[in-house]
Short mmCIF file of C-alpha atoms in Angstrom, two decimals:
data_model
loop_
_atom_site.label_atom_id
_atom_site.label_comp_id
_atom_site.label_asym_id
_atom_site.label_seq_id
_atom_site.Cartn_x
_atom_site.Cartn_y
_atom_site.Cartn_z
CA UNK A 1187 -18.05 -39.04 -46.23
CA UNK A 1188 -14.61 -40.35 -45.51
CA UNK A 1189 -11.82 -38.25 -44.06
CA UNK A 1190 -8.44 -39.08 -45.50
CA UNK A 1191 -5.09 -39.19 -43.73
CA UNK A 1192 -4.47 -35.52 -44.54
CA UNK A 1193 -7.85 -34.54 -43.10
CA UNK A 1194 -7.14 -36.45 -39.89
CA UNK A 1195 -3.75 -34.77 -39.57
CA UNK A 1196 -5.31 -31.33 -40.00
CA UNK A 1197 -8.00 -32.19 -37.45
CA UNK A 1198 -5.34 -33.32 -34.95
CA UNK A 1199 -3.34 -30.13 -35.45
CA UNK A 1200 -6.48 -28.04 -34.92
CA UNK A 1201 -7.39 -30.02 -31.80
CA UNK A 1202 -3.87 -29.67 -30.34
CA UNK A 1203 -3.87 -25.95 -31.17
CA UNK A 1204 -7.21 -25.48 -29.40
CA UNK A 1205 -5.98 -27.36 -26.31
CA UNK A 1206 -2.79 -25.28 -26.17
CA UNK A 1207 -4.81 -22.09 -26.57
CA UNK A 1208 -7.12 -23.10 -23.72
CA UNK A 1209 -4.13 -23.93 -21.50
CA UNK A 1210 -2.54 -20.54 -22.21
CA UNK A 1211 -5.77 -18.59 -21.66
CA UNK A 1212 -5.75 -18.60 -17.82
CA UNK A 1213 -2.15 -17.34 -17.74
CA UNK A 1214 -2.98 -14.53 -20.14
CA UNK A 1215 -6.10 -13.61 -18.18
CA UNK A 1216 -4.26 -13.65 -14.86
CA UNK A 1217 -1.81 -10.99 -16.00
CA UNK A 1218 -3.07 -7.88 -14.31
CA UNK A 1219 -2.19 -4.25 -13.96
CA UNK A 1220 0.49 -3.31 -11.45
CA UNK A 1221 -0.79 -3.30 -7.88
CA UNK A 1222 -0.28 -0.93 -4.98
CA UNK A 1223 -1.59 -1.63 -1.49
CA UNK A 1224 -1.39 0.67 1.53
CA UNK A 1225 -2.21 -1.00 4.84
CA UNK A 1226 -2.06 -0.60 8.60
CA UNK A 1227 0.04 -2.88 10.76
CA UNK A 1228 -1.05 -2.80 14.39
CA UNK A 1229 -1.48 -5.17 17.31
CA UNK A 1230 -5.26 -4.76 17.67
CA UNK A 1231 -5.53 -5.88 21.34
CA UNK A 1232 -4.32 -3.09 23.60
CA UNK A 1233 -4.20 -2.59 27.36
CA UNK A 1234 -4.51 0.71 29.21
CA UNK A 1235 -1.10 2.37 29.52
CA UNK A 1236 0.48 0.42 26.64
CA UNK A 1237 2.62 2.42 24.25
CA UNK A 1238 2.38 1.03 20.73
CA UNK A 1239 2.94 1.88 17.09
CA UNK A 1240 0.62 1.80 14.10
CA UNK A 1241 2.67 1.37 10.93
CA UNK A 1242 1.44 2.53 7.54
CA UNK A 1243 2.90 0.02 5.08
CA UNK A 1244 3.07 -0.02 1.30
CA UNK A 1245 3.47 -2.90 -1.14
CA UNK A 1246 3.82 -1.86 -4.77
CA UNK A 1247 5.20 -3.05 -8.08
CA UNK A 1248 5.02 0.50 -9.49
CA UNK A 1249 7.97 2.89 -9.10
CA UNK A 1250 6.72 5.51 -6.60
CA UNK A 1251 7.95 8.92 -5.45
CA UNK A 1252 5.40 9.94 -2.84
CA UNK A 1253 2.28 9.24 -0.80
CA UNK A 1254 -0.20 11.00 1.46
CA UNK A 1255 -3.04 9.93 3.77
CA UNK A 1256 -4.93 10.77 6.95
CA UNK A 1257 -5.52 8.64 10.03
CA UNK A 1258 -8.55 8.41 12.31
CA UNK A 1259 -8.84 6.52 15.61
CA UNK A 1260 -11.06 6.10 18.66
CA UNK A 1261 -10.08 8.96 21.03
CA UNK A 1262 -11.68 7.19 24.01
CA UNK A 1263 -9.36 4.22 23.47
CA UNK A 1264 -6.07 5.70 22.32
CA UNK A 1265 -4.02 8.91 22.17
CA UNK A 1266 -1.65 9.75 19.31
CA UNK A 1267 1.70 10.98 20.64
CA UNK A 1268 3.49 11.58 17.33
CA UNK A 1269 4.38 10.47 13.82
CA UNK A 1270 7.76 9.15 12.64
CA UNK A 1271 8.88 8.85 9.01
CA UNK A 1272 9.38 5.27 7.82
CA UNK A 1273 12.18 3.92 5.70
CA UNK A 1274 10.40 3.05 2.44
CA UNK A 1275 11.06 6.36 0.64
CA UNK A 1276 13.86 7.61 2.92
CA UNK A 1277 16.15 4.59 2.45
CA UNK A 1278 15.74 4.66 -1.34
CA UNK A 1279 16.32 8.42 -1.45
CA UNK A 1280 19.51 8.13 0.63
CA UNK A 1281 20.83 5.39 -1.66
CA UNK A 1282 20.01 7.33 -4.84
CA UNK A 1283 21.29 10.84 -4.16
CA UNK A 1284 17.89 12.24 -3.21
CA UNK A 1285 16.12 13.36 -0.03
CA UNK A 1286 12.61 13.04 1.34
CA UNK A 1287 10.35 15.88 2.29
CA UNK A 1288 7.62 15.31 4.88
CA UNK A 1289 4.69 17.71 4.75
CA UNK A 1290 3.49 19.37 6.76
CA UNK A 1291 6.62 19.33 8.91
CA UNK A 1292 4.49 18.53 11.96
CA UNK A 1293 1.09 16.95 11.75
CA UNK A 1294 -1.92 18.33 13.52
CA UNK A 1295 -2.95 15.71 16.05
CA UNK A 1296 -6.50 16.11 17.37
CA UNK A 1297 -6.79 13.62 20.23
CA UNK A 1298 -10.26 14.96 21.12
CA UNK A 1299 -11.70 14.05 17.71
CA UNK A 1300 -9.38 11.08 17.01
CA UNK A 1301 -7.77 12.44 13.86
CA UNK A 1302 -4.28 13.13 12.54
CA UNK A 1303 -4.07 15.62 9.66
CA UNK A 1304 -2.78 14.68 6.26
CA UNK A 1305 0.68 13.12 6.30
CA UNK A 1306 2.64 13.35 3.08
CA UNK A 1307 6.09 12.28 2.03
CA UNK A 1308 7.79 12.84 -1.30
CA UNK A 1309 11.19 12.10 -2.82
CA UNK A 1310 13.04 15.21 -4.00
CA UNK A 1311 15.91 14.85 -6.48
CA UNK A 1312 17.30 11.78 -8.15
CA UNK A 1313 15.42 9.92 -10.85
CA UNK A 1314 13.19 6.91 -10.94
CA UNK A 1315 11.30 5.65 -7.94
CA UNK A 1316 11.07 2.93 -5.36
CA UNK A 1317 9.18 -0.37 -5.67
CA UNK A 1318 8.61 -3.13 -3.16
CA UNK A 1319 7.39 -3.18 0.42
CA UNK A 1320 8.13 -1.05 3.44
CA UNK A 1321 6.98 1.39 6.09
CA UNK A 1322 5.78 4.85 5.03
CA UNK A 1323 5.42 6.14 8.60
CA UNK A 1324 4.69 5.04 12.13
CA UNK A 1325 2.11 6.65 14.41
CA UNK A 1326 3.03 6.45 18.10
CA UNK A 1327 0.10 5.82 20.49
CA UNK A 1328 -0.69 5.36 24.16
CA UNK A 1329 -3.67 3.17 25.08
CA UNK A 1330 -6.16 5.01 27.29
CA UNK A 1331 -8.26 1.90 27.97
CA UNK A 1332 -8.32 -1.83 27.29
CA UNK A 1333 -9.84 -2.65 23.92
CA UNK A 1334 -9.36 -3.30 20.26
CA UNK A 1335 -7.46 -0.67 18.29
CA UNK A 1336 -9.12 0.08 14.97
CA UNK A 1337 -7.47 3.07 13.32
CA UNK A 1338 -8.39 3.80 9.70
CA UNK A 1339 -6.69 5.45 6.77
CA UNK A 1340 -8.50 7.85 4.44
CA UNK A 1341 -7.67 10.10 1.49
CA UNK A 1342 -4.85 7.78 0.40
CA UNK A 1343 -2.88 8.92 -2.66
CA UNK A 1344 0.31 7.32 -4.02
CA UNK A 1345 2.35 9.13 -6.66
CA UNK A 1346 4.25 7.23 -9.37
CA UNK A 1347 7.69 8.11 -10.78
CA UNK A 1348 6.13 10.37 -13.43
CA UNK A 1349 4.35 12.46 -10.76
CA UNK A 1350 0.88 11.06 -11.44
CA UNK A 1351 -1.47 9.60 -8.85
CA UNK A 1352 -1.78 5.83 -9.17
CA UNK A 1353 -5.35 5.22 -10.31
CA UNK A 1354 -6.21 2.25 -8.12
CA UNK A 1355 -4.65 1.93 -4.69
CA UNK A 1356 -6.03 -0.79 -2.42
CA UNK A 1357 -6.36 0.37 1.20
CA UNK A 1358 -6.43 -2.23 3.96
CA UNK A 1359 -7.43 -0.86 7.37
#
């Protein structure tokens, strides 16, 4: 069976189409859902008497209006002295005619058990939400001994601009 010039042209077009489809496939497959990561930033090596901060950071491509989480730590190694609101929500709220509300107003710090109660922050007023990277809050600590700081986050929830919890939040301790 002989393939004519038209048949060869059709075969070439099909071959080129298949190659282009295969080249486009990885790009289409790599498109993923929006991502939100909440992580801890801390200098892990501490010396007795050092005062240091543990930042809770967020990186998101979803417009957000709030977050909450709890923090645990080794009470033999470190003492939590307080919690300070970060600029991620606060700066956006100030620039967009809104305010932030931290709840509860003061966290319960249990230095005997190594736990800080739920910390929450939400944007009140304005519309839309904030995307990008920044600091949600900063825990202030004093090192009680030399060692490796290893605080951990738990019960992490991030709220999107519609008031719904983001389904998948990656937590990096």
